[in-house]
Short mmCIF file of C-alpha atoms in Angstrom, two decimals:
data_model
loop_
_atom_site.label_atom_id
_atom_site.label_comp_id
_atom_site.label_asym_id
_atom_site.label_seq_id
_atom_site.Cartn_x
_atom_site.Cartn_y
_atom_site.Cartn_z
CA MET A 1 -4.12 -24.07 7.96
CA ASN A 2 -5.59 -27.39 8.90
CA ALA A 3 -7.12 -29.69 6.29
CA LEU A 4 -9.20 -31.56 8.87
CA LYS A 5 -12.94 -31.16 8.95
CA PRO A 6 -14.11 -29.13 11.96
CA GLU A 7 -15.97 -32.11 13.42
CA HIS A 8 -12.65 -33.99 13.66
CA MET A 9 -10.91 -31.11 15.47
CA THR A 10 -10.86 -30.24 19.15
CA ALA A 11 -12.28 -26.93 20.33
CA ASP A 12 -8.75 -25.57 20.79
CA GLU A 13 -7.78 -26.60 17.24
CA ARG A 14 -10.87 -24.87 15.84
CA LEU A 15 -10.06 -21.70 17.79
CA ASP A 16 -6.46 -21.82 16.55
CA GLU A 17 -7.71 -22.23 12.98
CA LEU A 18 -10.10 -19.30 13.36
CA ALA A 19 -7.37 -17.14 14.90
CA MET A 20 -5.03 -17.95 12.00
CA ILE A 21 -7.70 -17.00 9.44
CA LEU A 22 -8.31 -13.69 11.22
CA VAL A 23 -4.58 -12.91 11.46
CA VAL A 24 -4.05 -13.59 7.76
CA GLY A 25 -7.04 -11.39 6.91
CA LEU A 26 -5.78 -8.53 9.08
CA MET A 27 -2.30 -8.78 7.58
CA ARG A 28 -3.74 -8.58 4.06
CA LEU A 29 -5.91 -5.61 5.02
CA LYS A 30 -2.96 -3.81 6.63
CA SER A 31 -0.75 -4.39 3.58
CA ARG A 32 -3.32 -2.67 1.34
CA GLN A 33 -3.38 0.52 3.40
CA SER A 34 -1.04 3.39 2.60
CA SER A 35 2.03 3.53 4.73
CA TYR A 36 2.83 6.42 7.01
CA LEU A 37 5.82 7.29 4.83
CA SER A 38 3.59 8.07 1.86
CA THR A 39 2.05 10.98 3.80
CA VAL A 40 5.37 12.54 4.82
CA PRO A 41 6.57 15.23 2.38
CA GLY A 42 10.15 15.03 1.26
CA ASP A 43 12.08 12.92 -1.19
CA SER A 44 9.40 11.79 -3.58
CA TYR A 45 9.15 11.66 -7.35
CA LEU A 46 6.17 13.99 -7.08
CA ASP A 47 8.04 16.39 -4.84
CA LEU A 48 10.35 17.82 -7.52
CA MET A 49 10.52 21.39 -8.70
CA PRO A 50 9.70 21.81 -12.43
CA ALA A 51 13.36 22.48 -13.23
CA GLN A 52 14.29 19.14 -11.64
CA SER A 53 11.52 17.05 -13.17
CA GLY A 54 13.35 16.17 -16.39
CA HIS A 55 10.55 17.51 -18.60
CA GLU A 56 10.90 20.54 -20.82
CA SER A 57 9.06 23.59 -19.53
CA VAL A 58 5.95 24.56 -21.45
CA LYS A 59 6.40 27.96 -23.04
CA THR A 60 3.62 30.49 -22.77
CA ARG A 61 2.19 32.21 -25.81
CA THR A 62 4.15 35.43 -25.14
CA GLU A 63 7.41 33.49 -24.81
CA ASN A 64 6.81 31.84 -28.19
CA MET A 65 6.42 35.28 -29.87
CA GLU A 66 9.87 36.49 -28.77
#
């Protein structure tokens, strides 16, 4: 970005500065959005069967009585 005051810049330099500000803003906005890969089911930590999760299964009341 340019440190010059706008009144010391040419019209082209001001347009370039504005374009750079808009590009940086769009890149930041895009980086905050979820990626396409997060919507595709498959290998994900949340896509594990209970037996694969690493946590002990919760026993039901009838299982505890046996």
